[in-house]
XYZ file of C-alpha atoms in Angstrom:
774
model
C 3.236 23.464 -0.583
C 6.290 22.655 -2.709
C 7.672 19.038 -2.191
C 10.253 18.950 0.811
C 12.812 16.090 0.081
C 15.968 17.618 0.677
C 19.540 16.427 -0.250
C 21.726 17.350 2.700
C 24.615 19.452 0.905
C 27.242 18.992 3.680
C 26.821 15.343 3.502
C 26.588 12.685 0.802
C 24.722 10.639 2.995
C 21.818 12.316 4.174
C 18.276 12.790 3.063
C 15.749 15.000 4.699
C 12.148 15.793 5.094
C 11.923 19.443 6.309
C 8.436 19.934 7.186
C 5.453 17.660 7.846
C 2.822 17.067 5.180
C 0.275 14.147 5.968
C -0.260 13.765 2.274
C 3.032 12.784 1.636
C 3.574 9.925 4.138
C 3.657 7.414 1.745
C 6.789 8.801 0.035
C 8.840 9.052 3.128
C 7.656 5.647 4.350
C 9.137 4.080 1.232
C 12.419 6.045 0.738
C 13.178 5.931 4.359
C 12.601 2.328 4.716
C 14.988 0.574 7.076
C 16.198 -2.971 7.143
C 18.892 -5.495 6.956
C 17.655 -8.190 4.264
C 16.285 -10.077 6.936
C 13.299 -7.796 7.765
C 12.260 -4.557 6.080
C 10.187 -1.780 8.105
C 8.671 1.092 6.265
C 9.721 4.791 7.724
C 6.543 5.446 9.320
C 6.507 7.884 12.130
C 6.051 6.710 15.876
C 2.499 8.222 16.255
C -0.201 7.182 13.883
C -1.862 8.970 11.065
C -4.665 8.569 8.596
C -3.135 7.481 5.227
C -0.265 5.808 6.745
C 0.777 2.428 5.691
C 2.492 0.514 8.454
C 4.523 -2.495 7.082
C 6.851 -4.663 8.700
C 8.111 -7.830 6.548
C 10.284 -10.648 7.177
C 12.003 -11.986 4.058
C 10.730 -15.401 2.633
C 7.570 -15.516 5.040
C 5.049 -15.973 2.326
C 1.423 -16.689 3.201
C -1.959 -17.270 0.669
C -4.946 -15.398 2.698
C -7.234 -17.556 0.955
C -7.721 -19.580 -2.594
C -8.829 -16.339 -4.401
C -5.469 -14.599 -3.524
C -1.806 -15.398 -4.465
C 0.732 -15.807 -1.831
C 2.324 -12.637 -0.503
C 4.679 -11.314 2.144
C 2.276 -10.881 5.272
C 2.272 -7.557 7.322
C 3.650 -8.693 10.489
C 2.489 -7.324 13.861
C 3.880 -3.748 14.141
C 6.644 -3.023 16.730
C 7.309 1.005 15.925
C 3.896 2.619 16.786
C 3.631 4.549 19.782
C 0.559 6.455 20.844
C 1.722 9.678 22.643
C -0.143 11.960 24.801
C 1.030 15.355 26.003
C -1.189 16.724 28.878
C -3.839 14.199 27.902
C -3.921 15.158 24.314
C -2.648 13.010 21.670
C 0.820 14.149 19.751
C -0.550 15.087 16.217
C 1.491 17.003 13.939
C -1.258 17.641 11.624
C -3.217 19.625 14.194
C -0.781 20.844 16.753
C 1.631 23.702 16.099
C 5.140 22.518 15.208
C 8.540 24.433 14.456
C 12.081 23.187 13.927
C 10.646 20.144 12.182
C 13.297 17.945 10.347
C 13.370 13.941 9.708
C 16.506 12.498 8.440
C 17.790 9.173 7.044
C 21.444 8.623 7.367
C 22.310 6.318 4.508
C 25.581 5.427 6.065
C 24.153 4.166 9.513
C 20.619 3.279 8.482
C 19.457 5.487 11.414
C 16.453 7.799 11.387
C 16.055 11.062 13.302
C 13.047 13.121 13.473
C 13.135 16.285 15.462
C 10.648 18.988 16.230
C 9.265 21.248 18.728
C 5.620 20.834 19.760
C 3.534 24.080 20.988
C 0.591 23.524 23.262
C -2.238 26.033 23.629
C -1.513 26.352 27.419
C 1.811 27.857 26.172
C 3.763 24.766 27.045
C 6.541 23.850 24.421
C 8.320 20.491 24.336
C 11.317 19.447 21.986
C 10.811 15.621 20.650
C 13.687 13.768 19.136
C 12.953 10.179 17.716
C 15.745 7.894 16.692
C 15.494 4.439 15.608
C 17.380 1.747 13.448
C 17.451 -1.795 12.276
C 20.535 -3.482 13.122
C 22.974 -4.675 10.578
C 25.002 -6.487 13.023
C 22.064 -8.322 14.807
C 19.772 -9.179 11.869
C 16.909 -9.561 14.338
C 17.042 -6.578 16.278
C 15.401 -3.127 15.951
C 16.220 -0.198 18.452
C 14.154 2.860 19.173
C 14.680 5.912 21.379
C 12.673 9.001 22.027
C 13.877 11.872 23.790
C 11.358 14.220 25.089
C 12.503 17.750 26.634
C 10.297 20.046 28.358
C 11.269 23.729 27.131
C 8.367 25.610 28.544
C 6.388 24.160 31.462
C 5.968 20.804 33.524
C 4.290 18.195 31.193
C 2.557 15.022 31.455
C 3.413 12.364 28.966
C 1.544 9.111 28.260
C 2.781 6.487 26.071
C 1.165 3.424 24.738
C 3.762 0.871 23.144
C 4.169 -2.760 22.510
C 3.261 -5.291 19.629
C 0.177 -4.390 17.351
C -1.025 -7.307 15.091
C -4.139 -5.740 14.197
C -2.763 -4.676 10.689
C -3.375 -6.313 7.482
C -2.209 -6.538 4.023
C -4.723 -3.762 2.510
C -7.370 -5.847 4.506
C -6.057 -9.284 4.152
C -5.474 -10.592 7.698
C -2.665 -13.364 7.573
C -2.318 -14.481 11.225
C -4.134 -16.368 13.791
C -3.721 -15.018 17.366
C -0.985 -16.768 19.345
C 0.559 -16.696 22.880
C 1.147 -13.198 24.747
C 3.399 -12.890 27.640
C 5.001 -10.645 30.157
C 8.324 -11.439 31.669
C 9.913 -10.031 34.615
C 7.204 -6.987 34.593
C 8.781 -5.518 31.422
C 9.397 -8.092 28.570
C 6.538 -8.332 26.458
C 6.278 -11.285 23.818
C 3.647 -12.229 21.285
C 3.669 -15.070 18.937
C 1.493 -15.202 15.641
C 1.072 -17.872 12.902
C 0.430 -17.551 9.357
C -2.976 -18.796 8.205
C -1.926 -21.126 5.420
C 2.090 -21.370 5.375
C 1.918 -22.031 9.163
C 5.070 -19.999 10.004
C 5.195 -18.565 13.498
C 6.504 -15.189 14.026
C 7.909 -14.493 17.532
C 8.172 -10.768 18.680
C 9.440 -9.672 21.873
C 10.005 -6.043 23.074
C 11.037 -4.245 26.078
C 11.130 -0.455 27.341
C 13.287 1.394 29.367
C 12.616 5.016 31.050
C 15.140 7.467 32.434
C 14.885 10.678 34.063
C 11.128 10.387 33.951
C 9.380 11.812 37.283
C 6.311 9.909 38.988
C 6.631 7.220 36.446
C 3.918 4.479 36.609
C 2.779 1.920 34.063
C 0.400 -1.378 33.424
C -0.007 -3.966 30.791
C -2.698 -4.175 28.517
C -3.795 -7.125 26.174
C -6.353 -6.777 23.541
C -7.244 -8.822 20.697
C -4.021 -9.449 18.662
C -2.280 -6.460 20.741
C -0.040 -6.449 23.932
C 1.045 -3.051 25.209
C 2.665 -1.372 28.153
C 1.095 2.079 29.175
C 3.321 4.433 30.579
C 2.603 7.750 32.446
C 5.419 10.298 33.592
C 6.261 13.792 33.837
C 8.894 15.957 32.546
C 9.963 19.185 34.237
C 10.972 22.477 32.609
C 14.654 22.048 31.250
C 14.637 18.361 31.911
C 14.700 15.563 29.261
C 13.125 12.089 29.591
C 14.373 9.411 27.511
C 12.077 6.220 26.397
C 13.961 3.485 24.697
C 12.491 0.422 23.028
C 14.333 -2.684 21.903
C 12.708 -5.476 19.834
C 13.441 -8.640 18.143
C 11.678 -10.686 15.356
C 12.445 -14.531 14.968
C 10.390 -17.101 12.981
C 10.016 -20.586 12.382
C 11.212 -20.135 8.650
C 14.757 -19.001 9.854
C 17.404 -21.326 8.768
C 18.843 -20.942 12.251
C 15.843 -22.311 14.026
C 15.059 -25.151 11.835
C 13.767 -28.331 13.920
C 13.219 -26.001 16.995
C 9.964 -25.688 18.674
C 8.077 -22.326 19.115
C 8.881 -22.462 22.616
C 12.757 -22.750 22.039
C 12.534 -19.758 19.739
C 10.221 -17.713 22.391
C 13.077 -18.682 24.743
C 15.840 -17.480 22.531
C 14.118 -14.234 21.584
C 13.721 -13.296 25.111
C 17.375 -14.153 25.961
C 18.695 -12.174 22.987
C 16.471 -9.153 24.097
C 18.254 -9.279 27.577
C 21.411 -9.020 26.081
C 20.417 -6.152 23.744
C 18.905 -4.222 26.638
C 21.902 -4.571 28.691
C 24.216 -3.077 25.674
C 21.902 0.023 25.176
C 20.911 2.019 21.959
C 24.199 3.825 21.417
C 26.542 0.812 21.595
C 24.047 -1.039 19.380
C 24.105 1.580 16.575
C 27.874 1.909 16.860
C 28.092 -1.886 16.112
C 25.503 -1.809 13.488
C 27.230 1.310 11.861
C 30.476 -0.621 11.773
C 28.570 -3.678 10.023
C 27.121 -1.342 7.661
C 30.601 -0.059 6.786
C 32.442 -3.596 6.594
C 29.620 -5.154 4.547
C 28.614 -2.430 2.369
C 30.309 0.957 2.174
C 34.086 -0.226 2.253
C 33.138 -3.199 -0.296
C 33.782 -1.674 -3.802
C 33.081 1.966 -3.050
C 31.786 4.430 -5.839
C 33.111 8.083 -5.591
C 31.502 10.750 -8.157
C 33.020 14.019 -8.553
C 30.139 16.194 -9.882
C 28.911 19.594 -10.072
C 25.732 18.404 -8.527
C 26.338 16.531 -5.463
C 22.950 14.676 -5.674
C 24.741 12.454 -8.024
C 26.889 11.052 -5.128
C 23.682 10.783 -2.975
C 22.063 9.172 -5.726
C 24.438 6.003 -5.812
C 24.663 5.881 -1.742
C 20.941 5.906 -1.752
C 20.674 2.973 -4.271
C 23.464 0.691 -2.476
C 21.600 1.595 0.924
C 18.433 0.263 -0.431
C 19.772 -2.557 -2.303
C 21.262 -4.041 0.710
C 17.979 -3.179 2.973
C 15.940 -5.356 0.734
C 18.224 -8.242 -0.342
C 17.904 -11.398 1.604
C 21.431 -12.353 1.523
C 21.564 -14.722 4.551
C 19.161 -17.208 2.766
C 19.590 -19.034 -0.718
C 15.858 -19.910 -0.457
C 14.648 -16.121 -0.891
C 15.138 -13.373 -3.480
C 14.509 -9.627 -3.798
C 10.966 -8.441 -4.165
C 10.134 -5.668 -6.885
C 9.598 -3.426 -4.077
C 12.030 -4.851 -1.957
C 10.705 -5.060 1.712
C 9.490 -1.410 1.595
C 5.848 -1.717 0.588
C 3.066 -4.153 -0.210
C 3.450 -3.517 -4.005
C 3.983 -6.602 -6.124
C 3.154 -8.922 -2.705
C 6.799 -9.078 -2.202
C 7.240 -11.220 -5.263
C 10.524 -11.851 -7.464
C 10.515 -10.768 -11.073
C 12.948 -10.440 -14.004
C 14.056 -7.190 -12.147
C 16.713 -9.361 -10.101
C 18.683 -11.006 -13.166
C 18.631 -7.918 -15.609
C 18.683 -5.009 -13.252
C 19.777 -5.776 -9.573
C 21.861 -8.957 -10.001
C 24.740 -7.114 -11.887
C 25.232 -5.019 -9.037
C 25.845 -7.967 -6.744
C 27.801 -10.052 -9.336
C 30.522 -7.154 -9.666
C 30.844 -5.900 -5.975
C 29.264 -8.722 -3.764
C 29.429 -12.094 -5.790
C 28.648 -14.238 -2.656
C 25.193 -12.732 -2.519
C 24.743 -12.699 -6.410
C 25.338 -16.515 -6.121
C 22.819 -16.547 -3.311
C 20.263 -15.004 -5.417
C 20.949 -17.468 -8.304
C 20.715 -20.478 -6.025
C 17.197 -19.325 -5.484
C 16.672 -19.934 -9.035
C 17.925 -23.491 -8.760
C 16.060 -24.461 -5.820
C 13.199 -22.972 -7.934
C 13.273 -25.413 -10.688
C 10.710 -27.662 -9.049
C 8.068 -24.754 -9.609
C 9.558 -24.216 -13.019
C 8.967 -27.609 -14.014
C 5.331 -27.533 -12.825
C 4.755 -24.442 -14.768
C 6.258 -25.957 -17.772
C 4.303 -29.042 -17.752
C 1.066 -27.327 -16.738
C 1.541 -25.385 -20.020
C 2.366 -28.645 -21.869
C 5.868 -27.906 -22.396
C 9.078 -29.568 -21.131
C 12.057 -28.742 -19.027
C 11.855 -25.476 -16.811
C 9.656 -22.702 -17.699
C 10.377 -20.094 -14.735
C 7.498 -18.012 -13.190
C 6.967 -14.393 -13.973
C 6.073 -13.795 -10.468
C 8.088 -16.078 -7.851
C 7.573 -16.021 -4.200
C 8.711 -19.087 -1.873
C 10.672 -21.618 -3.895
C 7.918 -24.248 -4.064
C 5.293 -22.083 -5.166
C 5.685 -21.850 -8.840
C 3.762 -19.232 -10.504
C 2.389 -16.483 -8.115
C 1.106 -13.680 -10.523
C -2.338 -12.508 -9.894
C -4.810 -13.126 -12.486
C -6.631 -9.998 -12.308
C -5.575 -6.364 -12.377
C -6.935 -2.544 -12.340
C -10.113 -1.839 -13.916
C -10.146 -1.059 -17.970
C -10.920 2.713 -18.508
C -13.376 2.014 -21.190
C -14.998 -1.275 -20.102
C -14.866 -0.616 -16.410
C -14.099 -4.489 -15.933
C -11.200 -5.792 -14.151
C -8.306 -6.375 -16.610
C -6.801 -9.611 -17.051
C -2.671 -9.866 -16.042
C -1.485 -11.997 -18.961
C 2.013 -11.820 -17.757
C 1.911 -14.851 -15.466
C 0.843 -16.929 -18.834
C 2.719 -15.396 -21.645
C 5.588 -13.213 -20.475
C 8.106 -15.923 -20.744
C 11.244 -13.917 -21.664
C 12.007 -14.211 -17.918
C 13.234 -17.951 -18.724
C 16.168 -16.839 -20.623
C 16.476 -13.691 -18.476
C 17.482 -16.137 -15.528
C 19.950 -17.748 -17.698
C 21.376 -14.422 -18.632
C 21.971 -13.782 -15.078
C 23.684 -17.033 -14.539
C 25.919 -16.617 -17.563
C 26.735 -13.273 -16.617
C 27.811 -14.240 -12.979
C 29.954 -16.980 -14.083
C 31.653 -14.989 -16.664
C 32.630 -12.141 -14.099
C 33.409 -14.618 -11.243
C 34.926 -17.671 -12.845
C 32.956 -19.891 -10.452
C 33.366 -23.248 -11.846
C 31.853 -24.926 -8.596
C 28.385 -23.187 -9.094
C 28.617 -23.750 -12.864
C 28.924 -27.295 -12.425
C 26.502 -28.096 -9.414
C 23.846 -25.688 -10.425
C 24.519 -23.507 -13.592
C 24.696 -26.185 -16.215
C 21.310 -27.635 -15.190
C 19.635 -24.386 -15.205
C 20.892 -23.365 -18.590
C 20.206 -27.122 -19.950
C 16.597 -27.287 -18.367
C 15.724 -24.050 -19.769
C 16.747 -24.682 -23.293
C 14.680 -27.845 -22.979
C 11.762 -25.648 -22.479
C 12.391 -23.239 -25.132
C 12.859 -26.129 -27.588
C 9.407 -27.353 -26.788
C 8.054 -23.886 -27.054
C 9.185 -23.241 -30.455
C 6.453 -23.673 -32.915
C 7.030 -24.656 -36.681
C 5.381 -22.616 -39.396
C 4.855 -24.660 -42.584
C 3.928 -21.166 -44.393
C 7.612 -19.677 -43.301
C 9.672 -22.957 -42.791
C 10.921 -21.720 -39.675
C 10.177 -21.919 -36.091
C 8.378 -19.250 -34.347
C 7.285 -18.047 -30.631
C 3.721 -16.782 -30.848
C 1.248 -15.041 -28.527
C 3.747 -13.787 -25.921
C 4.491 -10.611 -24.104
C 8.029 -9.041 -24.485
C 9.533 -6.542 -22.185
C 7.288 -3.953 -23.763
C 4.176 -4.975 -21.662
C 2.048 -2.766 -23.675
C 2.051 -5.191 -26.584
C 0.036 -8.436 -25.480
C -0.383 -11.444 -27.577
C 2.192 -10.632 -30.044
C 4.304 -12.991 -32.473
C 7.775 -13.111 -32.565
C 8.921 -10.596 -30.007
C 12.552 -9.610 -30.905
C 13.861 -9.891 -27.455
C 11.934 -13.200 -26.680
C 13.198 -14.847 -29.876
C 16.766 -13.825 -29.683
C 17.262 -14.863 -26.083
C 15.580 -18.181 -26.623
C 17.964 -18.983 -29.447
C 20.854 -17.839 -27.420
C 19.806 -19.805 -24.748
C 19.645 -23.143 -26.590
C 23.044 -22.138 -28.211
C 24.415 -22.027 -24.823
C 22.951 -25.358 -23.930
C 24.333 -26.837 -27.104
C 27.843 -25.630 -26.308
C 27.705 -27.137 -22.631
C 26.274 -30.422 -23.880
C 29.232 -30.990 -26.181
C 31.760 -29.640 -23.571
C 30.465 -31.818 -20.856
C 30.262 -34.986 -23.089
C 33.857 -34.601 -24.080
C 35.506 -33.336 -20.932
C 33.604 -34.211 -17.968
C 31.928 -37.532 -18.616
C 30.548 -38.038 -15.137
C 28.538 -34.733 -14.944
C 27.218 -35.179 -18.349
C 25.920 -38.800 -17.573
C 24.287 -37.436 -14.255
C 22.351 -34.508 -16.218
C 21.864 -36.890 -19.221
C 19.850 -39.128 -17.178
C 18.153 -36.377 -15.293
C 17.268 -34.199 -18.327
C 17.238 -36.951 -21.287
C 19.860 -34.498 -22.954
C 20.535 -37.039 -25.573
C 17.022 -36.590 -27.143
C 16.776 -32.817 -26.558
C 20.481 -32.253 -28.081
C 18.974 -33.649 -31.220
C 16.032 -31.550 -31.315
C 18.305 -28.145 -30.443
C 20.550 -29.008 -33.330
C 17.642 -29.576 -35.724
C 15.795 -26.252 -34.475
C 18.350 -23.781 -33.249
C 19.080 -22.185 -36.881
C 15.632 -22.465 -38.060
C 14.233 -20.072 -35.259
C 13.085 -16.829 -36.627
C 15.098 -13.976 -35.581
C 13.464 -10.599 -36.574
C 16.490 -9.080 -38.762
C 16.797 -5.154 -39.434
C 14.724 -3.979 -42.431
C 15.914 -1.768 -45.138
C 16.038 1.357 -42.694
C 18.116 -0.743 -40.080
C 14.923 -1.224 -37.709
C 14.638 -4.534 -35.948
C 10.814 -5.149 -35.617
C 9.885 -5.261 -32.088
C 7.417 -7.947 -33.115
C 5.435 -9.192 -36.229
C 3.054 -6.252 -36.231
C 4.712 -3.566 -34.179
C 5.828 -1.356 -37.433
C 2.487 -1.617 -39.085
C 0.811 -0.068 -36.151
C -0.407 3.552 -36.049
C 1.797 6.265 -34.625
C 0.368 8.942 -32.368
C 1.877 12.043 -30.662
C 3.437 11.092 -27.564
C 5.137 14.159 -26.535
C 2.226 15.289 -24.090
C 2.426 12.093 -22.305
C 6.187 12.055 -21.935
C 6.383 15.531 -20.681
C 3.980 14.690 -17.903
C 5.416 14.414 -14.613
C 3.338 11.503 -13.789
C 3.541 7.809 -15.544
C 0.699 5.921 -16.881
C -1.062 8.864 -18.097
C -1.624 7.554 -21.679
C -4.434 5.297 -19.762
C -6.459 8.476 -18.655
C -7.518 8.544 -22.380
C -6.855 4.953 -23.764
C -7.147 1.371 -22.430
C -4.636 -1.414 -22.949
C -6.272 -2.735 -25.810
C -6.150 0.395 -27.855
C -2.586 0.996 -26.835
C -1.943 -2.388 -28.150
C -2.603 -1.292 -31.828
C -0.243 1.648 -31.508
C 3.507 1.974 -31.691
C 3.804 3.041 -28.494
C 6.274 1.196 -26.030
C 6.290 0.900 -22.161
C 9.910 0.389 -21.674
C 13.078 -0.667 -23.384
C 12.549 -3.874 -25.530
C 14.511 -3.798 -28.775
C 16.888 -1.425 -27.210
C 17.366 -3.514 -24.055
C 18.076 -6.284 -26.419
C 20.797 -4.213 -28.202
C 22.137 -3.107 -24.574
C 22.293 -6.487 -23.434
C 23.888 -8.297 -26.690
C 25.493 -5.258 -27.980
C 28.222 -7.462 -30.002
C 25.422 -8.933 -32.190
C 24.758 -5.354 -33.564
C 26.549 -2.559 -35.641
C 26.853 0.864 -34.254
C 24.725 1.990 -37.039
C 21.990 -0.542 -36.278
C 22.092 0.666 -32.744
C 21.525 4.277 -33.728
C 18.837 3.544 -36.179
C 16.824 1.628 -33.556
C 17.675 4.265 -30.878
C 16.364 6.972 -33.120
C 13.183 4.967 -33.910
C 12.225 3.448 -30.563
C 13.097 5.968 -28.031
C 10.487 8.637 -29.135
C 8.092 5.839 -29.100
C 8.956 4.939 -25.466
C 6.812 6.009 -22.698
C 9.212 5.200 -19.859
C 6.022 4.079 -17.888
C 8.322 1.416 -16.186
C 11.065 2.367 -13.695
C 13.026 -0.138 -15.574
C 13.278 1.924 -18.464
C 15.270 5.044 -18.064
C 18.510 2.992 -16.692
C 18.590 1.178 -19.907
C 18.156 4.187 -22.155
C 20.777 6.211 -20.118
C 23.461 3.499 -20.260
C 22.543 2.818 -23.851
C 22.756 6.512 -24.784
C 26.280 6.831 -23.189
C 27.415 3.799 -25.335
C 26.266 5.802 -28.567
C 28.061 8.805 -27.278
C 24.975 10.812 -26.558
C 26.372 12.052 -23.193
C 24.057 14.900 -22.683
C 20.817 13.053 -23.437
C 22.333 10.041 -21.378
C 22.958 12.474 -18.374
C 19.435 13.819 -18.665
C 17.717 10.373 -18.369
C 20.301 9.661 -15.498
C 18.735 12.481 -13.575
C 15.130 11.426 -14.444
C 15.910 7.984 -13.337
C 17.455 9.006 -9.809
C 14.352 11.120 -9.301
C 12.022 8.234 -9.612
C 12.298 7.809 -5.880
C 14.635 10.677 -4.667
C 12.709 13.340 -6.612
C 10.084 15.590 -5.923
C 6.854 13.634 -7.235
C 5.535 12.949 -3.827
C 3.287 9.882 -4.666
C 5.826 8.138 -6.674
C 6.916 5.869 -4.353
C 3.491 5.002 -2.146
C 3.621 1.407 -2.636
C 7.311 0.770 -2.107
C 10.670 1.592 -3.464
C 11.461 0.986 -7.187
C 13.883 -1.668 -6.540
C 15.375 -2.598 -10.221
C 15.480 1.280 -10.764
C 18.095 1.267 -7.853
C 20.037 -1.582 -9.415
C 19.852 0.587 -12.505
C 21.495 3.434 -10.966
C 24.797 1.494 -10.391
C 24.377 0.187 -13.963
C 24.312 3.717 -15.540
C 27.253 4.529 -13.699
C 29.579 1.644 -13.729
C 28.324 0.117 -17.112
C 27.396 3.434 -18.800
C 29.729 6.054 -17.612
C 32.539 3.491 -16.516
C 32.074 1.551 -19.872
C 32.135 -1.927 -18.199
C 30.785 -4.849 -20.130
C 31.580 -8.386 -20.575
C 31.412 -9.599 -24.295
C 31.733 -13.114 -24.756
C 33.408 -13.683 -21.587
C 36.035 -10.645 -21.998
C 35.827 -7.816 -19.630
C 35.714 -4.451 -21.659
C 36.276 -1.099 -20.004
C 35.385 2.126 -22.327
C 34.757 5.004 -19.928
C 33.014 8.137 -20.926
C 31.989 10.733 -18.253
C 29.188 13.232 -18.633
C 29.769 16.732 -18.800
C 28.960 17.521 -15.031
C 31.443 14.969 -14.186
C 35.011 15.538 -13.449
C 35.960 12.224 -12.006
C 34.559 8.839 -11.389
C 36.077 6.024 -9.021
C 34.557 2.822 -8.746
C 35.578 -1.000 -8.056
C 34.397 -4.356 -9.369
C 35.618 -7.752 -8.957
C 36.625 -9.920 -11.834
C 37.537 -13.497 -11.168
C 38.155 -12.887 -7.736
C 40.528 -9.897 -8.197
C 39.397 -6.330 -7.011
C 39.948 -3.741 -9.718
C 39.920 -0.047 -8.746
C 39.041 2.090 -11.741
C 39.611 5.962 -11.857
C 38.120 8.214 -14.671
C 38.648 11.663 -15.700
C 38.010 13.387 -18.815
C 41.471 12.764 -20.164
C 42.514 9.218 -19.044
C 41.427 6.342 -16.918
C 43.392 4.030 -14.228
C 42.976 0.432 -13.754
C 44.541 -0.780 -10.576
C 44.497 -4.220 -8.755
C 43.655 -3.659 -5.148
C 43.518 -7.179 -4.466
C 43.967 -10.690 -5.943
C 47.181 -12.218 -7.537
C 45.787 -12.999 -11.121
C 46.771 -10.678 -14.086
C 43.577 -9.143 -15.567
C 43.503 -8.797 -19.258
C 40.674 -6.283 -20.501
C 39.684 -4.769 -23.851
C 39.465 -0.962 -24.406
C 38.457 -0.123 -27.903
C 39.568 -3.134 -29.615
C 43.026 -3.274 -27.972
C 44.043 -5.749 -25.141
C 45.566 -4.498 -21.986
C 46.809 -6.532 -19.043
C 47.328 -5.374 -15.496
C 49.101 -6.751 -12.581
C 49.582 -3.459 -10.855
C 48.461 -0.343 -12.572
C 47.546 0.607 -16.026
C 46.813 4.202 -17.219
C 45.159 4.560 -20.617
C 44.459 7.990 -22.053
C 41.172 9.110 -23.686
C 42.014 12.157 -25.445
């Protein structure tokens, strides 16, 4: 049976499942995840199946199951599941005869529709149509509708539906059971509380049934469950409609700060009464309008390509970026799997600043600002990590959860293929480039927006505090008479305990250089702010250290062949033939034959490392150095991380390798949208989706910011005839239209004149500017 993901050729907004296969549940649960940034719900079917993973997450509600586990987003009680019986037999598509099956996600509206005909042994036939969405207009609301048509025969239907709190995070139960209520004989409410963080979840649901004969019902309350059971009949030719409306509120919600649980329960009930009065169709219309206003009408992207999949890919990426991003609350950030699965426990990595933040910085700067404010609010945890490692300043955690949690990386991971023992996860201890990655995100945001208020109230402090860490982290080498950074993991996580990783050393020095500039600027031009930060961070003392050390930091320079050593020993390690592994459809197959210790001694790279450095800091390197390093490192890169392909694709476009760039682009968009049907089981690849936007706008649109100056140098792949995108620059919206022959920059909104660079020449635009490419 071939993979069944289908891109609807008539619409650039629809992805489809064309037949049911129980083995592929995880794929569709992830790629058809629904949400609005406040909550995320996996795209499970309503009726249960063995092998499914039912997850509902509310952003920021982290809990620690016990002392032996790290904090994670808890899988809250499920509202989606319905147990459905037809003529006393459970609806089960893996056993019954099914025809005309189709499930689709409309990316434009966020609605999932699943349709099929179900044939029974007694020659009865029913047509089912399931619809549901998570509201973008009312962030707490979920709406579901089931339409059951009796095509042949008169059929009896039974539905159990309510709130199921018997779910776990892979066995870890995060909730203690709370109160259950039934109001007016139909509104069901259940409250649960997390075991360690003491967050109360109030869930309320109601059902409405129309055109159902001989309807009867009763409520059942079980351990961690409360359901309504319904029985009714559907005559031949008739359609019964079963609707379910639900909402979720928590004591962590900013709008409920200071309220009692009883007040939140009352609010949830009152809201749901109004929701029920509105009805499914009105709620969907309002949600679709919110999607258009907040997402699709803002900085739209249009691709004219010979392959319609390319346009669907950016729509898919933008949809998921907004589903997963808690734009409503600066105490929260984006998980590496968004809100689509238990993978990485909902934790935030460098994925945000390097791969996802650029999308928001250039299209939704207010969301980018909120994501960076999360880092500012997390400085206390960064201080704890630094001091715990005997360093000064702010050392950001490799994995972040709630702002007060500090480091949340698990200590132990998968089994070693050779020893059979659990592998220690060293990232939380020694993958330290995250600290300068955060500063990179801050700097990029400030350069693109000109947001001086953020810089003064938060940005300066982040940059200065992190430079204070790096200065204390440097190690003096008497032998080499320089400062080094030893025993780290760089972006290439196949190289543990290395010394002088190029990416880490370059970005640490850059971080300190930024701090020196800020110190001097503030001392001269903003004495009040300088005195405030000097008192808080002891700047006079650390400034002297920065000046003494910054030019003595060891920076791996290109060797005689132009190759920048990834670390002190990489270029001396053995080289093996990676072609069989790189050609395999699955990632990580190298570890079917080697363990990490063995791979550590090979010239094998997991993802872009030196090449990421060149991509992010391109003005530090000549084109010859870029090409030399591309030719050396790309063949040795496994792309075993979903972060890798987008960097390589955008960099290849910069280097004029457009055919290869497009090939990598297609591989990147297939990480989630492609035919590998287990690639997304644990959740969507969040950073890869941010990378899709970067490949298009940074890669083919040629947008960069170099030393604060906007640059636009487009180059389209052969398959594309036209690319239209928008970005915001210092509050001005620019629309860029690119063809093979020329590109046009148009000011859409804003009154400022915008200056940009194109191939070394300066252009200014207040209305429109057309520049020929050939």
